[in-house]
Amino acid sequence: MKQISILPVLLVFSNITAQVCYNPAYNVNVGTTPKAITASDFNEDGVSDLAVANFGSNSISLLKGLPGGNFNYDTSFSTGSAPHHLIVADFNNDGHKDIVTANNSSSNISVFAGNGHGRFGAPTNYMVGSAPTALVTADLNGDGFLDIGVAVSGIDSIVILKGQGNGAFSKFKALYAASCFGLCTADFNGDAWPDLACCNCSAGSMSVLLATGNGNFSSAIVYPIGSYYYYNPLTLIATDLNQDHIYDIVTADQGTASVFLGTGGGAFGTVTHYTAGTAATTVVSDDFNGDGQTDIATANFGADITILLGTGNGSLNAPLHFAAGNGPRGLVNGDFNADGSPDLATANNNSNDVSVLLSCAAAGIAAHTNSTCLILYDGKNTISVGEDEGGNLSIFSATGQLAYDQKIDKEKSFDISSLSPGIYIAVLSNSSAGQKKKFVKN
């Protein structure tokens, strides 16, 4: 059904400039001082779940995903001391998702084997060195098994743990990377070997380590971001902002998003800074407005999320702000309600909860607002709008046919009981918002 609703609506509204719309965040309590969050289907029911690393309570919280983008607290289990980051993959090749945490205060990582029912075995711990802060996984040595890279800020290193294919790991080597705090992996030079990049938190720079094969890497190539007093990079991602099929790198720098466009051969151009949000800490990328361009979003410790829409040539537009919980630290994107549009969730360091922001844009098209949605559907027979007089409410079916059309005067709630069950797009026109909302009438 989701596939049917996307293309016809795109044709009907192809003349409307795509923007971004998110419903107000709802919050779910987790452990103390959550630092990181990731999404995966841990219980294999076809719905995304969330896992949260709780720095203060030394634990992982699992939030079970429900249809429609809802999450309920499910369970929690102990990790090492002060988990700072976590990743998900099938490390033992049993077809189920496993979890690994980087434990900042116990100088180790914890590996938890999943059973496919949303439950995990006792952790196996591996010492890596003082203050591990970030994790990546890839087959770094070409043996067919997933390995783990760990940013270990206390020893200025990236530690490589070689995977055995059965969920076990052995320490392979340590690579020098000064003040490495955040970490990402991608094939930056197109040689089919995964390379590494890290953001150097206390140095105001980003480093790239190119793979030379069989788990070996060149010395770090350092790219300046700016003075440490102004640019303090904490996380980074590899993405393609200018559609040249060469990876670019974006860092979150405590207030800015810094972009390094890839130039080929594993090299990067000089940095370009974009204002993000107060104390931007984590960055992700997706097409948040459905225009086919890569955008970025940052979690900002100053209590919100910002989305910077991409232009397709590598530049970014001014930030759009969306409220979240208190002290967003971790950020993850995914289609939590299976409507074809990317949703967001933050791990909130200060309020000890997760904020979930569901997109209110239809799959493949999006609304004209950077604030909360003006169209509310009660799940039954009523649509309410927050609209000044003189606007128009139009509702289109999944096949693009006009099913309802009403001028907005003093009445702000509309009876849609005459509509048959199905997928619809409600559109506010002739207004400053110009907003749309996809909904399913029962």
Tab-separated table of C-alpha atoms in Angstrom:
chain	number	residue	atom	x	y	z
A	1	MET	CA	0.000	0.000	0.000
A	2	LYS	CA	2.827	2.387	0.762
A	3	GLN	CA	4.261	1.905	-2.720
A	4	ILE	CA	0.941	2.786	-4.337
A	5	SER	CA	0.564	6.087	-2.490
A	6	ILE	CA	3.909	7.652	-3.341
A	7	LEU	CA	4.185	8.085	-7.104
A	8	PRO	CA	0.723	9.456	-7.954
A	9	VAL	CA	0.968	12.080	-5.216
A	10	LEU	CA	4.351	13.139	-6.498
A	11	LEU	CA	2.852	13.777	-9.888
A	12	VAL	CA	-0.031	15.800	-8.496
A	13	PHE	CA	2.151	18.059	-6.351
A	14	SER	CA	5.299	18.210	-8.445
A	15	ASN	CA	5.128	22.036	-8.601
A	16	ILE	CA	5.394	22.513	-4.827
A	17	THR	CA	8.779	23.355	-3.313
A	18	ALA	CA	9.755	20.615	-0.864
A	19	GLN	CA	10.400	21.567	2.739
A	20	VAL	CA	10.285	19.710	6.033
A	21	CYS	CA	7.553	18.895	8.538
A	22	TYR	CA	7.739	16.978	11.817
A	23	ASN	CA	5.083	16.296	14.403
A	24	PRO	CA	5.828	17.450	17.959
A	25	ALA	CA	8.184	15.094	19.766
A	26	TYR	CA	6.910	12.528	22.220
A	27	ASN	CA	9.234	11.198	24.928
A	28	VAL	CA	9.970	7.748	26.340
A	29	ASN	CA	11.948	7.347	29.571
A	30	VAL	CA	15.218	5.414	29.519
A	31	GLY	CA	18.219	5.172	31.854
A	32	THR	CA	20.425	7.889	33.297
A	33	THR	CA	22.424	10.243	31.048
A	34	PRO	CA	21.775	8.600	27.673
A	35	LYS	CA	24.573	9.417	25.224
A	36	ALA	CA	23.889	7.388	22.087
A	37	ILE	CA	21.000	5.782	20.241
A	38	THR	CA	20.608	3.390	17.327
A	39	ALA	CA	17.729	1.685	15.504
A	40	SER	CA	17.310	-1.898	14.351
A	41	ASP	CA	14.712	-4.668	14.370
A	42	PHE	CA	15.963	-6.602	17.389
A	43	ASN	CA	12.923	-8.871	17.790
A	44	GLU	CA	12.504	-9.457	14.046
A	45	ASP	CA	8.852	-8.449	13.892
A	46	GLY	CA	9.379	-6.118	10.935
A	47	VAL	CA	9.224	-2.928	13.036
A	48	SER	CA	12.236	-0.813	14.015
A	49	ASP	CA	13.249	-0.850	17.686
A	50	LEU	CA	15.605	1.527	19.496
A	51	ALA	CA	18.640	0.825	21.677
A	52	VAL	CA	20.064	3.523	23.951
A	53	ALA	CA	23.443	3.662	25.709
A	54	ASN	CA	22.934	5.080	29.216
A	55	PHE	CA	26.229	6.644	30.302
A	56	GLY	CA	25.124	7.334	33.872
A	57	SER	CA	23.402	4.041	34.702
A	58	ASN	CA	25.871	1.739	32.907
A	59	SER	CA	23.175	0.122	30.840
A	60	ILE	CA	21.385	-0.267	27.513
A	61	SER	CA	17.675	0.483	27.298
A	62	LEU	CA	15.639	-1.240	24.600
A	63	LEU	CA	12.511	0.445	23.275
A	64	LYS	CA	10.181	-1.868	21.402
A	65	GLY	CA	8.816	-0.447	18.177
A	66	LEU	CA	5.092	-0.660	17.512
A	67	PRO	CA	3.216	-0.040	14.264
A	68	GLY	CA	2.639	3.626	13.555
A	69	GLY	CA	5.958	4.844	14.934
A	70	ASN	CA	5.261	4.302	18.634
A	71	PHE	CA	7.858	2.980	21.061
A	72	ASN	CA	7.435	1.412	24.497
A	73	TYR	CA	10.132	0.784	27.077
A	74	ASP	CA	10.938	-2.920	26.891
A	75	THR	CA	13.948	-3.848	29.015
A	76	SER	CA	17.436	-2.804	30.050
A	77	PHE	CA	20.675	-4.666	30.746
A	78	SER	CA	24.070	-3.820	32.202
A	79	THR	CA	27.122	-2.797	30.206
A	80	GLY	CA	30.620	-1.776	31.190
A	81	SER	CA	31.152	1.517	32.964
A	82	ALA	CA	29.838	4.663	31.238
A	83	PRO	CA	28.784	3.420	27.768
A	84	HIS	CA	29.416	6.283	25.375
A	85	HIS	CA	28.483	4.796	21.990
A	86	LEU	CA	26.935	1.658	20.516
A	87	ILE	CA	26.689	-0.103	17.165
A	88	VAL	CA	24.581	-2.959	15.801
A	89	ALA	CA	25.500	-5.771	13.403
A	90	ASP	CA	25.431	-9.571	13.124
A	91	PHE	CA	28.902	-10.377	14.421
A	92	ASN	CA	28.451	-14.120	14.937
A	93	ASN	CA	26.695	-14.826	11.631
A	94	ASP	CA	23.587	-16.368	13.174
A	95	GLY	CA	21.190	-14.024	11.395
A	96	HIS	CA	20.365	-11.983	14.516
A	97	LYS	CA	21.414	-8.459	15.458
A	98	ASP	CA	24.090	-8.047	18.121
A	99	ILE	CA	25.077	-4.896	20.046
A	100	VAL	CA	28.489	-3.500	20.998
A	101	THR	CA	29.085	-0.641	23.433
A	102	ALA	CA	32.186	1.522	23.968
A	103	ASN	CA	32.557	1.863	27.737
A	104	ASN	CA	34.316	5.122	28.494
A	105	SER	CA	35.248	4.572	32.142
A	106	SER	CA	36.066	0.853	32.101
A	107	SER	CA	38.392	1.135	29.068
A	108	ASN	CA	36.683	-1.696	27.222
A	109	ILE	CA	33.957	-2.629	24.790
A	110	SER	CA	31.092	-5.020	25.531
A	111	VAL	CA	29.708	-7.410	22.908
A	112	PHE	CA	26.134	-8.674	23.379
A	113	ALA	CA	24.850	-11.507	21.189
A	114	GLY	CA	21.198	-11.140	20.196
A	115	ASN	CA	18.780	-14.064	20.031
A	116	GLY	CA	16.360	-12.537	17.520
A	117	HIS	CA	13.630	-12.098	20.133
A	118	GLY	CA	14.809	-8.791	21.513
A	119	ARG	CA	16.986	-10.332	24.201
A	120	PHE	CA	20.775	-10.493	24.539
A	121	GLY	CA	23.280	-12.753	26.216
A	122	ALA	CA	25.817	-11.804	28.856
A	123	PRO	CA	28.494	-9.427	27.557
A	124	THR	CA	31.941	-10.417	26.433
A	125	ASN	CA	34.369	-7.594	27.216
A	126	TYR	CA	37.555	-6.586	25.405
A	127	MET	CA	40.058	-4.097	26.772
A	128	VAL	CA	40.963	-1.350	24.296
A	129	GLY	CA	42.591	1.443	26.314
A	130	SER	CA	41.618	4.565	28.209
A	131	ALA	CA	38.383	6.390	27.352
A	132	PRO	CA	36.855	4.692	24.262
A	133	THR	CA	34.280	7.020	22.730
A	134	ALA	CA	33.095	5.702	19.347
A	135	LEU	CA	32.723	2.508	17.305
A	136	VAL	CA	32.512	1.433	13.661
A	137	THR	CA	32.267	-1.955	12.038
A	138	ALA	CA	33.360	-3.233	8.619
A	139	ASP	CA	35.427	-6.060	7.168
A	140	LEU	CA	38.676	-4.150	7.520
A	141	ASN	CA	41.071	-6.988	6.630
A	142	GLY	CA	39.131	-8.693	3.835
A	143	ASP	CA	38.634	-12.072	5.514
A	144	GLY	CA	34.846	-11.983	5.214
A	145	PHE	CA	34.195	-11.288	8.893
A	146	LEU	CA	33.158	-8.035	10.521
A	147	ASP	CA	35.852	-6.250	12.516
A	148	ILE	CA	35.450	-3.356	14.959
A	149	GLY	CA	37.240	-0.024	15.046
A	150	VAL	CA	37.276	1.874	18.323
A	151	ALA	CA	38.138	5.542	18.841
A	152	VAL	CA	40.157	5.537	22.068
A	153	SER	CA	40.598	9.184	22.936
A	154	GLY	CA	42.679	8.609	26.050
A	155	ILE	CA	45.537	7.034	24.094
A	156	ASP	CA	45.185	9.019	20.822
A	157	SER	CA	44.410	5.867	18.877
A	158	ILE	CA	42.007	3.883	16.770
A	159	VAL	CA	42.106	0.309	18.050
A	160	ILE	CA	41.200	-2.444	15.559
A	161	LEU	CA	39.630	-5.652	16.859
A	162	LYS	CA	39.698	-8.503	14.362
A	163	GLY	CA	36.442	-10.452	14.086
A	164	GLN	CA	36.544	-14.249	14.084
A	165	GLY	CA	33.104	-14.667	12.520
A	166	ASN	CA	31.663	-16.344	15.611
A	167	GLY	CA	31.159	-13.237	17.731
A	168	ALA	CA	34.653	-13.316	19.219
A	169	PHE	CA	37.370	-10.702	18.609
A	170	SER	CA	41.105	-10.356	19.017
A	171	LYS	CA	43.072	-7.145	19.277
A	172	PHE	CA	44.737	-6.572	15.927
A	173	LYS	CA	46.486	-3.216	16.078
A	174	ALA	CA	46.326	0.386	17.260
A	175	LEU	CA	46.567	3.270	14.791
A	176	TYR	CA	47.784	6.680	15.902
A	177	ALA	CA	45.123	9.387	15.605
A	178	ALA	CA	45.576	12.389	17.876
A	179	SER	CA	42.601	13.082	20.191
A	180	CYS	CA	40.347	10.848	18.087
A	181	PHE	CA	36.804	11.137	19.480
A	182	GLY	CA	34.300	10.351	16.712
A	183	LEU	CA	34.797	7.702	14.028
A	184	CYS	CA	33.322	6.682	10.675
A	185	THR	CA	34.232	4.284	7.890
A	186	ALA	CA	33.691	4.319	4.108
A	187	ASP	CA	35.665	3.622	0.925
A	188	PHE	CA	36.988	7.135	0.374
A	189	ASN	CA	39.370	6.352	-2.496
A	190	GLY	CA	37.337	3.751	-4.394
A	191	ASP	CA	39.753	0.836	-4.007
A	192	ALA	CA	37.136	-1.457	-2.375
A	193	TRP	CA	38.873	-1.311	1.022
A	194	PRO	CA	37.050	0.450	3.892
A	195	ASP	CA	38.960	3.515	5.092
A	196	LEU	CA	38.664	5.345	8.405
A	197	ALA	CA	38.069	8.956	9.417
A	198	CYS	CA	38.024	10.444	12.884
A	199	CYS	CA	37.304	13.864	14.325
A	200	ASN	CA	40.025	15.160	16.600
A	201	CYS	CA	38.089	16.686	19.459
A	202	SER	CA	40.771	18.735	21.199
A	203	ALA	CA	42.696	19.603	18.027
A	204	GLY	CA	39.981	21.205	15.904
A	205	SER	CA	40.627	18.870	12.976
A	206	MET	CA	39.560	15.754	11.091
A	207	SER	CA	41.852	12.861	10.135
A	208	VAL	CA	41.601	10.327	7.314
A	209	LEU	CA	43.394	6.978	7.397
A	210	LEU	CA	43.344	5.220	4.014
A	211	ALA	CA	43.376	1.439	3.933
A	212	THR	CA	46.318	-0.197	2.179
A	213	GLY	CA	44.844	-3.714	2.316
A	214	ASN	CA	44.603	-6.639	4.733
A	215	GLY	CA	43.742	-4.432	7.699
A	216	ASN	CA	46.630	-2.025	7.271
A	217	PHE	CA	46.280	1.757	7.037
A	218	SER	CA	48.344	4.749	6.018
A	219	SER	CA	49.307	7.420	8.510
A	220	ALA	CA	46.570	9.890	9.323
A	221	ILE	CA	46.084	12.806	6.910
A	222	VAL	CA	44.934	15.771	8.987
A	223	TYR	CA	42.423	18.329	7.687
A	224	PRO	CA	41.993	21.456	9.837
A	225	ILE	CA	38.476	22.442	10.868
A	226	GLY	CA	39.357	25.560	12.855
A	227	SER	CA	40.528	26.760	16.215
A	228	TYR	CA	39.693	24.382	19.044
A	229	TYR	CA	38.169	27.313	20.929
A	230	TYR	CA	35.468	27.599	18.262
A	231	TYR	CA	35.336	24.160	16.630
A	232	ASN	CA	35.250	21.130	18.888
A	233	PRO	CA	34.277	18.173	16.649
A	234	LEU	CA	32.560	15.301	18.428
A	235	THR	CA	31.082	13.125	15.672
A	236	LEU	CA	31.320	12.763	11.900
A	237	ILE	CA	29.674	10.931	9.020
A	238	ALA	CA	30.536	9.964	5.451
A	239	THR	CA	27.876	10.892	2.898
A	240	ASP	CA	27.559	12.277	-0.646
A	241	LEU	CA	26.323	15.871	-0.584
A	242	ASN	CA	27.090	16.873	-4.176
A	243	GLN	CA	26.020	13.697	-5.986
A	244	ASP	CA	29.406	13.029	-7.571
A	245	HIS	CA	29.529	9.475	-6.171
A	246	ILE	CA	32.534	10.420	-4.021
A	247	TYR	CA	32.201	10.391	-0.269
A	248	ASP	CA	32.163	13.701	1.589
A	249	ILE	CA	32.634	14.107	5.336
A	250	VAL	CA	30.525	16.182	7.731
A	251	THR	CA	31.497	16.869	11.343
A	252	ALA	CA	29.366	18.175	14.229
A	253	ASP	CA	31.412	20.880	15.921
A	254	GLN	CA	29.509	22.189	18.952
A	255	GLY	CA	27.513	24.752	17.007
A	256	THR	CA	28.442	24.210	13.375
A	257	ALA	CA	28.369	21.478	10.781
A	258	SER	CA	31.648	21.411	8.884
A	259	VAL	CA	31.723	19.954	5.374
A	260	PHE	CA	34.721	18.468	3.560
A	261	LEU	CA	33.854	17.621	-0.038
A	262	GLY	CA	35.672	14.598	-1.407
A	263	THR	CA	37.851	15.340	-4.430
A	264	GLY	CA	38.708	11.743	-5.360
A	265	GLY	CA	41.501	9.379	-4.465
A	266	GLY	CA	40.708	9.682	-0.767
A	267	ALA	CA	41.472	13.415	-0.646
A	268	PHE	CA	39.196	16.200	0.597
A	269	GLY	CA	38.891	19.912	-0.066
A	270	THR	CA	39.083	22.689	2.482
A	271	VAL	CA	36.384	22.947	5.100
A	272	THR	CA	33.146	24.913	4.768
A	273	HIS	CA	31.264	25.785	7.955
A	274	TYR	CA	27.489	25.930	8.321
A	275	THR	CA	25.620	27.134	11.364
A	276	ALA	CA	23.778	24.192	12.930
A	277	GLY	CA	22.468	24.566	16.483
A	278	THR	CA	23.698	25.325	19.973
A	279	ALA	CA	26.316	22.716	20.925
A	280	ALA	CA	25.746	20.428	17.922
A	281	THR	CA	27.011	17.020	19.014
A	282	THR	CA	25.802	14.359	16.564
A	283	VAL	CA	25.168	14.425	12.818
A	284	VAL	CA	23.216	12.114	10.467
A	285	SER	CA	22.226	12.363	6.807
A	286	ASP	CA	19.094	11.503	4.825
A	287	ASP	CA	16.743	13.032	2.291
A	288	PHE	CA	14.491	14.734	4.827
A	289	ASN	CA	12.292	16.632	2.364
A	290	GLY	CA	11.985	14.097	-0.445
A	291	ASP	CA	13.612	16.220	-3.156
A	292	GLY	CA	16.303	13.685	-4.025
A	293	GLN	CA	19.133	15.660	-2.397
A	294	THR	CA	21.142	14.616	0.637
A	295	ASP	CA	20.402	16.664	3.761
A	296	ILE	CA	21.910	16.547	7.250
A	297	ALA	CA	20.457	16.751	10.742
A	298	THR	CA	22.240	17.503	14.010
A	299	ALA	CA	21.352	16.859	17.630
A	300	ASN	CA	22.097	20.015	19.571
A	301	PHE	CA	22.796	19.859	23.290
A	302	GLY	CA	20.961	23.190	23.527
A	303	ALA	CA	17.662	21.228	23.382
A	304	ASP	CA	16.715	20.866	19.735
A	305	ILE	CA	17.380	19.223	16.377
A	306	THR	CA	18.364	21.141	13.271
A	307	ILE	CA	17.941	20.039	9.668
A	308	LEU	CA	20.085	21.621	6.962
A	309	LEU	CA	18.663	20.919	3.532
A	310	GLY	CA	21.122	20.051	0.806
A	311	THR	CA	21.184	21.841	-2.533
A	312	GLY	CA	22.744	18.974	-4.475
A	313	ASN	CA	25.986	20.851	-5.166
A	314	GLY	CA	27.555	20.215	-1.757
A	315	SER	CA	26.255	23.313	-0.002
A	316	LEU	CA	23.634	23.425	2.755
A	317	ASN	CA	20.780	25.787	3.503
A	318	ALA	CA	20.107	27.598	6.770
A	319	PRO	CA	19.107	25.367	9.688
A	320	LEU	CA	15.489	24.490	10.481
A	321	HIS	CA	14.886	23.914	14.197
A	322	PHE	CA	12.707	21.241	15.836
A	323	ALA	CA	12.217	20.891	19.582
A	324	ALA	CA	13.388	17.751	21.381
A	325	GLY	CA	14.053	16.818	25.017
A	326	ASN	CA	16.591	18.342	27.381
A	327	GLY	CA	20.159	17.977	26.174
A	328	PRO	CA	19.902	15.906	22.970
A	329	ARG	CA	23.172	14.022	22.642
A	330	GLY	CA	22.551	11.029	20.373
A	331	LEU	CA	20.593	11.068	17.117
A	332	VAL	CA	19.285	8.372	14.796
A	333	ASN	CA	17.159	8.507	11.655
A	334	GLY	CA	14.932	5.854	10.136
A	335	ASP	CA	11.428	5.211	8.844
A	336	PHE	CA	9.841	4.258	12.157
A	337	ASN	CA	6.219	4.309	10.988
A	338	ALA	CA	6.783	2.789	7.537
A	339	ASP	CA	5.328	5.741	5.618
A	340	GLY	CA	8.343	6.248	3.384
A	341	SER	CA	9.575	9.429	5.109
A	342	PRO	CA	12.575	9.612	7.497
A	343	ASP	CA	11.797	10.023	11.182
A	344	LEU	CA	14.195	11.074	13.958
A	345	ALA	CA	14.922	10.096	17.554
A	346	THR	CA	17.263	11.690	20.088
A	347	ALA	CA	18.861	10.399	23.282
A	348	ASN	CA	18.471	13.254	25.758
A	349	ASN	CA	21.378	13.502	28.175
A	350	ASN	CA	19.686	15.771	30.738
A	351	SER	CA	16.076	14.577	30.761
A	352	ASN	CA	16.920	10.847	30.734
A	353	ASP	CA	14.583	10.055	27.894
A	354	VAL	CA	14.273	9.597	24.142
A	355	SER	CA	12.416	12.058	21.920
A	356	VAL	CA	10.758	10.637	18.793
A	357	LEU	CA	9.856	13.011	15.959
A	358	LEU	CA	7.706	11.456	13.257
A	359	SER	CA	7.661	13.081	9.855
A	360	CYS	CA	4.300	14.571	8.918
A	361	ALA	CA	5.257	14.763	5.253
A	362	ALA	CA	3.846	12.278	2.800
A	363	ALA	CA	6.196	9.738	1.305
A	364	GLY	CA	8.103	11.370	-1.518
A	365	ILE	CA	6.614	14.852	-0.897
A	366	ALA	CA	6.944	17.166	2.054
A	367	ALA	CA	5.401	20.205	3.611
A	368	HIS	CA	6.334	23.861	3.575
A	369	THR	CA	7.022	24.349	7.248
A	370	ASN	CA	9.955	24.070	9.619
A	371	SER	CA	7.800	23.968	12.711
A	372	THR	CA	5.135	21.676	14.124
A	373	CYS	CA	2.281	20.471	11.946
A	374	LEU	CA	-0.939	22.427	11.514
A	375	ILE	CA	-3.003	19.427	10.345
A	376	LEU	CA	-4.204	17.044	13.054
A	377	TYR	CA	-6.140	13.832	12.387
A	378	ASP	CA	-7.953	12.196	15.319
A	379	GLY	CA	-7.642	8.708	13.855
A	380	LYS	CA	-11.379	8.500	13.203
A	381	ASN	CA	-13.580	10.986	11.330
A	382	THR	CA	-12.255	14.462	12.137
A	383	ILE	CA	-9.424	16.596	10.772
A	384	SER	CA	-8.556	19.810	12.602
A	385	VAL	CA	-6.418	22.614	11.233
A	386	GLY	CA	-4.559	25.497	12.817
A	387	GLU	CA	-5.137	27.907	9.951
A	388	ASP	CA	-6.179	31.510	9.477
A	389	GLU	CA	-9.401	32.203	7.637
A	390	GLY	CA	-9.140	32.230	3.873
A	391	GLY	CA	-7.112	29.053	3.465
A	392	ASN	CA	-8.340	25.849	1.869
A	393	LEU	CA	-8.297	22.221	3.040
A	394	SER	CA	-8.045	19.720	0.205
A	395	ILE	CA	-7.787	15.946	0.643
A	396	PHE	CA	-6.475	13.711	-2.123
A	397	SER	CA	-6.739	9.937	-2.377
A	398	ALA	CA	-3.763	7.629	-2.870
A	399	THR	CA	-4.432	7.714	-6.611
A	400	GLY	CA	-4.266	11.537	-6.690
A	401	GLN	CA	-8.045	12.125	-6.949
A	402	LEU	CA	-9.573	15.068	-5.075
A	403	ALA	CA	-11.750	13.471	-2.386
A	404	TYR	CA	-12.607	16.494	-0.196
A	405	ASP	CA	-12.322	20.243	-0.597
A	406	GLN	CA	-13.373	22.866	1.921
A	407	LYS	CA	-12.698	26.569	2.398
A	408	ILE	CA	-11.477	27.410	5.894
A	409	ASP	CA	-13.590	30.144	7.485
A	410	LYS	CA	-14.321	30.131	11.191
A	411	GLU	CA	-14.671	26.362	11.362
A	412	LYS	CA	-11.365	24.603	12.123
A	413	SER	CA	-12.585	20.988	12.492
A	414	PHE	CA	-13.972	19.013	9.571
A	415	ASP	CA	-16.052	15.846	9.413
A	416	ILE	CA	-14.505	13.372	6.949
A	417	SER	CA	-16.753	10.410	7.752
A	418	SER	CA	-17.799	10.331	4.081
A	419	LEU	CA	-14.300	9.229	3.058
A	420	SER	CA	-13.739	5.522	2.558
A	421	PRO	CA	-10.928	3.816	4.523
A	422	GLY	CA	-7.556	4.269	2.886
A	423	ILE	CA	-4.480	6.463	2.485
A	424	TYR	CA	-4.998	10.195	1.936
A	425	ILE	CA	-2.994	13.410	1.672
A	426	ALA	CA	-4.467	16.494	3.386
A	427	VAL	CA	-3.210	19.812	1.992
A	428	LEU	CA	-3.489	23.332	3.377
A	429	SER	CA	-3.253	25.808	0.490
A	430	ASN	CA	-3.324	29.579	0.059
A	431	SER	CA	-1.426	30.067	3.305
A	432	SER	CA	2.031	30.821	4.566
A	433	ALA	CA	2.342	27.223	5.746
A	434	GLY	CA	1.229	25.412	2.581
A	435	GLN	CA	1.358	22.223	4.591
A	436	LYS	CA	0.545	18.582	3.831
A	437	LYS	CA	-0.056	15.538	5.977
A	438	LYS	CA	-0.338	11.929	4.978
A	439	PHE	CA	-2.855	9.943	7.047
A	440	VAL	CA	-4.622	6.601	7.012
A	441	LYS	CA	-8.386	6.722	7.550
A	442	ASN	CA	-9.712	3.668	9.348
